[in-house]
Amino acid sequence: RRQKRLHPGKSLYRVLLDSVTLSDENVKFQIIHEENKVPLQVEICEIEGNIFRLKIDEASPLKARYKVPDVLIKEPTTHRLFISQKEAGILMLSSVSEDYKLQVTANPFQVELQHKGETVLSMNSNGLLYFEHLQPPPCDRKPTAENKEAASDSLKEKQEDLGLWQEKFGSFLDIKAHGPSSVGTDFTLHGFDHVYGIPQHTEALLLKNTSDGDAYRLYNLDIFGHKIHDKIGIYGSVPLLLAHKPNRTAGIFWLNSSETLVDISTKAVAEHMLSGSAAEAAKQRAVPQTDVRWMSESGIIDVFLLMGPTAFDVFKQFAQLTGTQALPPLFSLGYHQCRWNYEDEQDVKAVDDGFDEHDIPYDVIWLDIEHTDGKRYFTWDKKKFQNPRKMQEHLRKKKRKLVVIVDPHIKIDPTYTLYSQAKDKGYFVKDRNGQDFEGICWPGSSCYLDFTNPEVRKWYADQFTFKTYKGSTNILFVWNDMNEPSVFKGAELTMQKDAVHYNNWEHREVHNLYGFYQQMATAEGLIKRSSGKERPFVLTRSFFAGSQKYGAVWTGDNTAEWGYLKISIPMLLTISMAGISFCGADVGGFIGDPEPELLVRWYQAGAYQPFFRGHSNMESKRREPWLFGEKNTQIIREAIRERYVLLPYLYTLFYRAHTAAEPVMRPLWIEFPGKIETFGVENEYMLGNALLVHPVTEREAKAVSVLLPGSEEIWYDFRKFERMEDSGTLKIPVTLENIPVFQRGGTVIPLKTTAGKSTEWMIDISYELHVALDTEACAIGELYLDDGHSFQYLHKKQFLYRKFTFHKNVLSSSCTDESGKYHTTCVVERVIVLGFEQQPTFVTACSKDGKGKEVVFMYNTKTSALTLENLALSVDADWQIYIN
Ligand code: MIG
């Protein structure tokens, strides 16, 4: 409200050019506000890899302001900037390469970032830089004339209205011990009219223009039954915005963990063309422009400008700052069966058996809050789970895993060791009076662990050791819920902003980081219990920039309605673009009961999304995949089996996400950055660079309209292998059996030849390659392989990273990373070449020993698919197949 009183116009900030200093790390100078005269310190630096950082803090604040810790993986490596001009009110900074220039205008203060003469973005060009300097509370102030006036009644009332020192929210009073401390500024993205990112909202892929009062909000909240198309923040926040135009992608990463609002306005501005003749000089061209205004409740301005120039560069730049996706254990890419709740050991066993009886693969069964002794996490309900170890041994024999829920609130109960220990050690968040903050949650009155404290995180991590966590085994993994944090009867169902954390920071400063820290501590705990050997799996509901390092996220309590299936696609794409590849939505919809058709469609979509879990609410009817009649069971089985067969490809994509920050699930525009028709597409997406997936999100659909982008591309039906006649928008007939999936020409996809009961049952199953030829009759693809669960790939380089190339009718398998070694007896059994123009006469395979072997083949003249059978070519060796 206070920031919104500042309207676009001339900024009152001006640069004190005398204060400019230059070092290897940065350029510093002060700016001053014409009215309040409070100097701010500006720091600009160039970070390796086309990133610029701009920090603004008070030059001498009353006390230190909050600077987000632990999100950047390291202090970024900087390049020295050069001052190329400092006169006439302009400070010109150049990068070493001189490709980038930062033009700082002194009065009013503005920064313009140019790349090879093109202005990409500018800051404060709308004059919305806003910075509330810390002040002593009114009662401490010396009675100057100004303050006397401020104390006068009418003004006091006005201040209260603006919530400077306290603010009411319903029946809650937020006392702001440190007074107003809001910060904000605007950016103009020149030539851009497509912007994305800043999850999490139940919103469209393309960010919309906001008007007064409907800014995108970044404030982690537990909103049960959240609405669709709403800009209120839910569960998690990543303050990263991407902007795209055909020849460039850029990103703005606003590193601030307090409540943040983002206003967006896209418009066309008239650009005068430079030209000779007077008549032509009058010509104007409409150039798009997007203005983005960031407003945070507290902290400092610390913003990273990610200059791309491609989307993949932006992803790398963001990962360079916040880390890449953790490589998931392979089992976690299988199917997960969850429910609130699987009641007891018998129920778990019966559901597990049900999957085998119905021949449906799955990897993990989940236990929700009812498995505990009265919502005391790390314990078991002694009646329902009398022998949890035995239950886990049973699952282990079936080569399956267990995930249990562990929430951050701790039941107030002196006989509960976790509570009494944490209480004694002072590990809970405090209220404004210094007492342990008490809130109501599942267990009743609860306290909240202060995960912002490193000592608390260490202690928490230690709770996961097998000795301490009674009844846990190494097939048990963890789910962190309610970590926004959710506080029943709290303001907006979360913790009061004046609660106090480690080092005396108020909750308002750290709010959006709370869940990030819990997942961090949990993941560390799981790694620790295995003495650093095993990869953790932790699912979290709340997240922040960098959460990708710790595991997976899901989109929370969606509803069993078609609209929620539909919106899950842009929601997952947005989370993926914000660095978190391992994401999913509850299959079936959490709240309510899906009609069977919706459930089937949801399984079909989920099978082609990164995190694949069926889940349902306590009040929902049972929903195991075999409860909806033989036909639906059959279709769901098929969808899940397709997922399992596809795992080699998916795992390889996760390796790429882990090592090269490429999102697993990606919007079309990232793969086709020059094709404007893809920029807003959100009803289909790419899985890696090879598969285009179009979930069916309408009831009784007979056909869907699919965009196959790129006039120079060839697309193949993923299941029937036939080449699509055309690219462009096609009407594709659909049945309930499956959803449209296409393979892009020029790619090779590794698959398993069949599915097994779980990922662990599939280790020895042989591989199949789908080689889809492009217009040049070429294709290329990869396979990444390791033990699927340990860190040996990292510490001992125990992995295989293979490349498959098809060129001039030769398919070759070669090594992409010689440093990796991993022994497998697995073979490539079958190869299917799609789009092979004519029937071959003979085919030979040559492995390393040089011996050629004739290959059995089948050629389908109708689809032009060539199938090579019984190959038995080692996965870990070089070989070639010659087609004549
Ligand atoms: O408000 O633990 O989003 O997945 O089943 C309900 C019970 C609390 C919310 C989670 C949901 C979970 C449920 N939890």
PDB file of N, CA, C and O in Angstrom, residues 762-799:
ATOM      1  N   MET A 762      13.556 -54.014 -12.767  1.00  0.00           N
ATOM      2  CA  MET A 762      13.808 -53.785 -14.199  1.00  0.00           C
ATOM      3  C   MET A 762      15.279 -53.625 -14.551  1.00  0.00           C
ATOM      4  O   MET A 762      15.613 -53.410 -15.716  1.00  0.00           O
ATOM      5  N   ILE A 763      16.155 -53.748 -13.543  1.00  0.00           N
ATOM      6  CA  ILE A 763      17.573 -53.460 -13.774  1.00  0.00           C
ATOM      7  C   ILE A 763      18.131 -54.229 -14.977  1.00  0.00           C
ATOM      8  O   ILE A 763      18.824 -53.664 -15.815  1.00  0.00           O
ATOM      9  N   ASP A 764      17.773 -55.500 -15.071  1.00  0.00           N
ATOM     10  CA  ASP A 764      18.375 -56.322 -16.137  1.00  0.00           C
ATOM     11  C   ASP A 764      17.579 -56.346 -17.441  1.00  0.00           C
ATOM     12  O   ASP A 764      17.997 -56.981 -18.414  1.00  0.00           O
ATOM     13  N   ILE A 765      16.455 -55.699 -17.440  1.00  0.00           N
ATOM     14  CA  ILE A 765      15.660 -55.698 -18.682  1.00  0.00           C
ATOM     15  C   ILE A 765      16.418 -54.938 -19.773  1.00  0.00           C
ATOM     16  O   ILE A 765      17.029 -53.891 -19.515  1.00  0.00           O
ATOM     17  N   SER A 766      16.384 -55.480 -20.968  1.00  0.00           N
ATOM     18  CA  SER A 766      17.185 -54.896 -22.048  1.00  0.00           C
ATOM     19  C   SER A 766      16.558 -53.610 -22.584  1.00  0.00           C
ATOM     20  O   SER A 766      15.432 -53.260 -22.271  1.00  0.00           O
ATOM     21  N   TYR A 767      17.344 -52.950 -23.414  1.00  0.00           N
ATOM     22  CA  TYR A 767      16.959 -51.634 -23.938  1.00  0.00           C
ATOM     23  C   TYR A 767      16.458 -51.711 -25.366  1.00  0.00           C
ATOM     24  O   TYR A 767      16.707 -52.672 -26.090  1.00  0.00           O
ATOM     25  N   GLU A 768      15.788 -50.636 -25.715  1.00  0.00           N
ATOM     26  CA  GLU A 768      15.275 -50.477 -27.069  1.00  0.00           C
ATOM     27  C   GLU A 768      15.544 -49.020 -27.438  1.00  0.00           C
ATOM     28  O   GLU A 768      15.388 -48.136 -26.594  1.00  0.00           O
ATOM     29  N   LEU A 769      15.935 -48.780 -28.681  1.00  0.00           N
ATOM     30  CA  LEU A 769      16.169 -47.393 -29.093  1.00  0.00           C
ATOM     31  C   LEU A 769      15.157 -46.993 -30.150  1.00  0.00           C
ATOM     32  O   LEU A 769      14.928 -47.749 -31.095  1.00  0.00           O
ATOM     33  N   HIS A 770      14.560 -45.838 -29.969  1.00  0.00           N
ATOM     34  CA  HIS A 770      13.689 -45.293 -31.016  1.00  0.00           C
ATOM     35  C   HIS A 770      14.432 -44.163 -31.711  1.00  0.00           C
ATOM     36  O   HIS A 770      14.643 -43.101 -31.133  1.00  0.00           O
ATOM     37  N   VAL A 771      14.825 -44.454 -32.935  1.00  0.00           N
ATOM     38  CA  VAL A 771      15.627 -43.512 -33.711  1.00  0.00           C
ATOM     39  C   VAL A 771      14.695 -42.819 -34.698  1.00  0.00           C
ATOM     40  O   VAL A 771      14.188 -43.457 -35.619  1.00  0.00           O
ATOM     41  N   ALA A 772      14.436 -41.547 -34.474  1.00  0.00           N
ATOM     42  CA  ALA A 772      13.504 -40.816 -35.348  1.00  0.00           C
ATOM     43  C   ALA A 772      14.313 -39.906 -36.262  1.00  0.00           C
ATOM     44  O   ALA A 772      15.014 -39.004 -35.786  1.00  0.00           O
ATOM     45  N   LEU A 773      14.224 -40.154 -37.564  1.00  0.00           N
ATOM     46  CA  LEU A 773      15.084 -39.416 -38.505  1.00  0.00           C
ATOM     47  C   LEU A 773      14.523 -38.039 -38.835  1.00  0.00           C
ATOM     48  O   LEU A 773      13.311 -37.844 -38.936  1.00  0.00           O
ATOM     49  N   ASP A 774      15.451 -37.097 -39.016  1.00  0.00           N
ATOM     50  CA  ASP A 774      15.035 -35.747 -39.420  1.00  0.00           C
ATOM     51  C   ASP A 774      15.116 -35.629 -40.942  1.00  0.00           C
ATOM     52  O   ASP A 774      15.317 -36.632 -41.641  1.00  0.00           O
ATOM     53  N   THR A 775      15.002 -34.436 -41.464  1.00  0.00           N
ATOM     54  CA  THR A 775      14.974 -34.251 -42.918  1.00  0.00           C
ATOM     55  C   THR A 775      16.289 -34.658 -43.578  1.00  0.00           C
ATOM     56  O   THR A 775      16.338 -34.943 -44.767  1.00  0.00           O
ATOM     57  N   GLU A 776      17.372 -34.694 -42.812  1.00  0.00           N
ATOM     58  CA  GLU A 776      18.667 -35.118 -43.342  1.00  0.00           C
ATOM     59  C   GLU A 776      18.904 -36.604 -43.114  1.00  0.00           C
ATOM     60  O   GLU A 776      20.024 -37.083 -43.284  1.00  0.00           O
ATOM     61  N   ALA A 777      17.881 -37.302 -42.608  1.00  0.00           N
ATOM     62  CA  ALA A 777      17.994 -38.722 -42.228  1.00  0.00           C
ATOM     63  C   ALA A 777      19.056 -38.932 -41.152  1.00  0.00           C
ATOM     64  O   ALA A 777      19.842 -39.875 -41.210  1.00  0.00           O
ATOM     65  N   CYS A 778      19.102 -38.013 -40.190  1.00  0.00           N
ATOM     66  CA  CYS A 778      20.036 -38.097 -39.067  1.00  0.00           C
ATOM     67  C   CYS A 778      19.263 -38.114 -37.761  1.00  0.00           C
ATOM     68  O   CYS A 778      18.103 -37.702 -37.713  1.00  0.00           O
ATOM     69  N   ALA A 779      19.922 -38.569 -36.718  1.00  0.00           N
ATOM     70  CA  ALA A 779      19.334 -38.524 -35.381  1.00  0.00           C
ATOM     71  C   ALA A 779      20.438 -38.649 -34.344  1.00  0.00           C
ATOM     72  O   ALA A 779      21.501 -39.218 -34.625  1.00  0.00           O
ATOM     73  N   ILE A 780      20.173 -38.120 -33.150  1.00  0.00           N
ATOM     74  CA  ILE A 780      21.155 -38.192 -32.080  1.00  0.00           C
ATOM     75  C   ILE A 780      20.431 -38.260 -30.740  1.00  0.00           C
ATOM     76  O   ILE A 780      19.358 -37.683 -30.572  1.00  0.00           O
ATOM     77  N   GLY A 781      21.010 -39.026 -29.817  1.00  0.00           N
ATOM     78  CA  GLY A 781      20.397 -39.136 -28.491  1.00  0.00           C
ATOM     79  C   GLY A 781      21.380 -39.690 -27.487  1.00  0.00           C
ATOM     80  O   GLY A 781      22.512 -40.053 -27.844  1.00  0.00           O
ATOM     81  N   GLU A 782      20.964 -39.754 -26.221  1.00  0.00           N
ATOM     82  CA  GLU A 782      21.873 -40.140 -25.145  1.00  0.00           C
ATOM     83  C   GLU A 782      21.219 -41.128 -24.189  1.00  0.00           C
ATOM     84  O   GLU A 782      19.997 -41.217 -24.108  1.00  0.00           O
ATOM     85  N   LEU A 783      22.077 -41.804 -23.451  1.00  0.00           N
ATOM     86  CA  LEU A 783      21.609 -42.653 -22.356  1.00  0.00           C
ATOM     87  C   LEU A 783      22.558 -42.477 -21.185  1.00  0.00           C
ATOM     88  O   LEU A 783      23.771 -42.620 -21.328  1.00  0.00           O
ATOM     89  N   TYR A 784      21.990 -42.153 -20.035  1.00  0.00           N
ATOM     90  CA  TYR A 784      22.787 -42.067 -18.814  1.00  0.00           C
ATOM     91  C   TYR A 784      22.363 -43.218 -17.902  1.00  0.00           C
ATOM     92  O   TYR A 784      21.174 -43.523 -17.773  1.00  0.00           O
ATOM     93  N   LEU A 785      23.338 -43.812 -17.267  1.00  0.00           N
ATOM     94  CA  LEU A 785      23.083 -45.003 -16.470  1.00  0.00           C
ATOM     95  C   LEU A 785      24.036 -45.062 -15.286  1.00  0.00           C
ATOM     96  O   LEU A 785      25.216 -44.760 -15.426  1.00  0.00           O
ATOM     97  N   ASP A 786      23.514 -45.416 -14.118  1.00  0.00           N
ATOM     98  CA  ASP A 786      24.391 -45.675 -12.967  1.00  0.00           C
ATOM     99  C   ASP A 786      23.659 -46.639 -12.046  1.00  0.00           C
ATOM    100  O   ASP A 786      22.657 -47.241 -12.454  1.00  0.00           O
ATOM    101  N   ASP A 787      24.115 -46.758 -10.782  1.00  0.00           N
ATOM    102  CA  ASP A 787      23.462 -47.735  -9.910  1.00  0.00           C
ATOM    103  C   ASP A 787      22.072 -47.291  -9.469  1.00  0.00           C
ATOM    104  O   ASP A 787      21.329 -48.055  -8.842  1.00  0.00           O
ATOM    105  N   GLY A 788      21.719 -46.047  -9.730  1.00  0.00           N
ATOM    106  CA  GLY A 788      20.353 -45.586  -9.481  1.00  0.00           C
ATOM    107  C   GLY A 788      20.057 -45.175  -8.046  1.00  0.00           C
ATOM    108  O   GLY A 788      18.942 -44.732  -7.763  1.00  0.00           O
ATOM    109  N   HIS A 789      21.016 -45.288  -7.145  1.00  0.00           N
ATOM    110  CA  HIS A 789      20.668 -44.932  -5.763  1.00  0.00           C
ATOM    111  C   HIS A 789      21.785 -44.292  -4.945  1.00  0.00           C
ATOM    112  O   HIS A 789      21.514 -43.599  -3.980  1.00  0.00           O
ATOM    113  N   SER A 790      23.054 -44.489  -5.325  1.00  0.00           N
ATOM    114  CA  SER A 790      24.132 -44.003  -4.450  1.00  0.00           C
ATOM    115  C   SER A 790      24.780 -42.749  -5.038  1.00  0.00           C
ATOM    116  O   SER A 790      24.392 -42.252  -6.086  1.00  0.00           O
ATOM    117  N   PHE A 791      25.797 -42.265  -4.326  1.00  0.00           N
ATOM    118  CA  PHE A 791      26.577 -41.132  -4.816  1.00  0.00           C
ATOM    119  C   PHE A 791      27.848 -41.588  -5.532  1.00  0.00           C
ATOM    120  O   PHE A 791      28.725 -40.778  -5.818  1.00  0.00           O
ATOM    121  N   GLN A 792      27.946 -42.895  -5.811  1.00  0.00           N
ATOM    122  CA  GLN A 792      29.145 -43.412  -6.490  1.00  0.00           C
ATOM    123  C   GLN A 792      29.348 -42.757  -7.854  1.00  0.00           C
ATOM    124  O   GLN A 792      30.477 -42.635  -8.319  1.00  0.00           O
ATOM    125  N   TYR A 793      28.269 -42.374  -8.485  1.00  0.00           N
ATOM    126  CA  TYR A 793      28.403 -41.708  -9.801  1.00  0.00           C
ATOM    127  C   TYR A 793      29.246 -40.456  -9.652  1.00  0.00           C
ATOM    128  O   TYR A 793      29.959 -40.056 -10.560  1.00  0.00           O
ATOM    129  N   LEU A 794      29.148 -39.848  -8.472  1.00  0.00           N
ATOM    130  CA  LEU A 794      29.819 -38.584  -8.232  1.00  0.00           C
ATOM    131  C   LEU A 794      31.237 -38.824  -7.694  1.00  0.00           C
ATOM    132  O   LEU A 794      32.205 -38.305  -8.223  1.00  0.00           O
ATOM    133  N   HIS A 795      31.303 -39.628  -6.640  1.00  0.00           N
ATOM    134  CA  HIS A 795      32.586 -39.802  -5.944  1.00  0.00           C
ATOM    135  C   HIS A 795      33.522 -40.766  -6.661  1.00  0.00           C
ATOM    136  O   HIS A 795      34.725 -40.625  -6.602  1.00  0.00           O
ATOM    137  N   LYS A 796      32.944 -41.788  -7.296  1.00  0.00           N
ATOM    138  CA  LYS A 796      33.800 -42.801  -7.926  1.00  0.00           C
ATOM    139  C   LYS A 796      33.639 -42.832  -9.446  1.00  0.00           C
ATOM    140  O   LYS A 796      34.139 -43.736 -10.104  1.00  0.00           O
ATOM    141  N   LYS A 797      32.864 -41.877  -9.955  1.00  0.00           N
ATOM    142  CA  LYS A 797      32.639 -41.809 -11.407  1.00  0.00           C
ATOM    143  C   LYS A 797      32.080 -43.132 -11.952  1.00  0.00           C
ATOM    144  O   LYS A 797      32.451 -43.572 -13.047  1.00  0.00           O
ATOM    145  N   GLN A 798      31.228 -43.751 -11.147  1.00  0.00           N
ATOM    146  CA  GLN A 798      30.636 -45.006 -11.613  1.00  0.00           C
ATOM    147  C   GLN A 798      29.341 -44.722 -12.366  1.00  0.00           C
ATOM    148  O   GLN A 798      28.246 -44.744 -11.780  1.00  0.00           O
ATOM    149  N   PHE A 799      29.511 -44.398 -13.620  1.00  0.00           N
ATOM    150  CA  PHE A 799      28.338 -44.173 -14.472  1.00  0.00           C
ATOM    151  C   PHE A 799      28.719 -44.411 -15.922  1.00  0.00           C
ATOM    152  O   PHE A 799      29.895 -44.472 -16.271  1.00  0.00           O
TER     153      PHE A 799
END
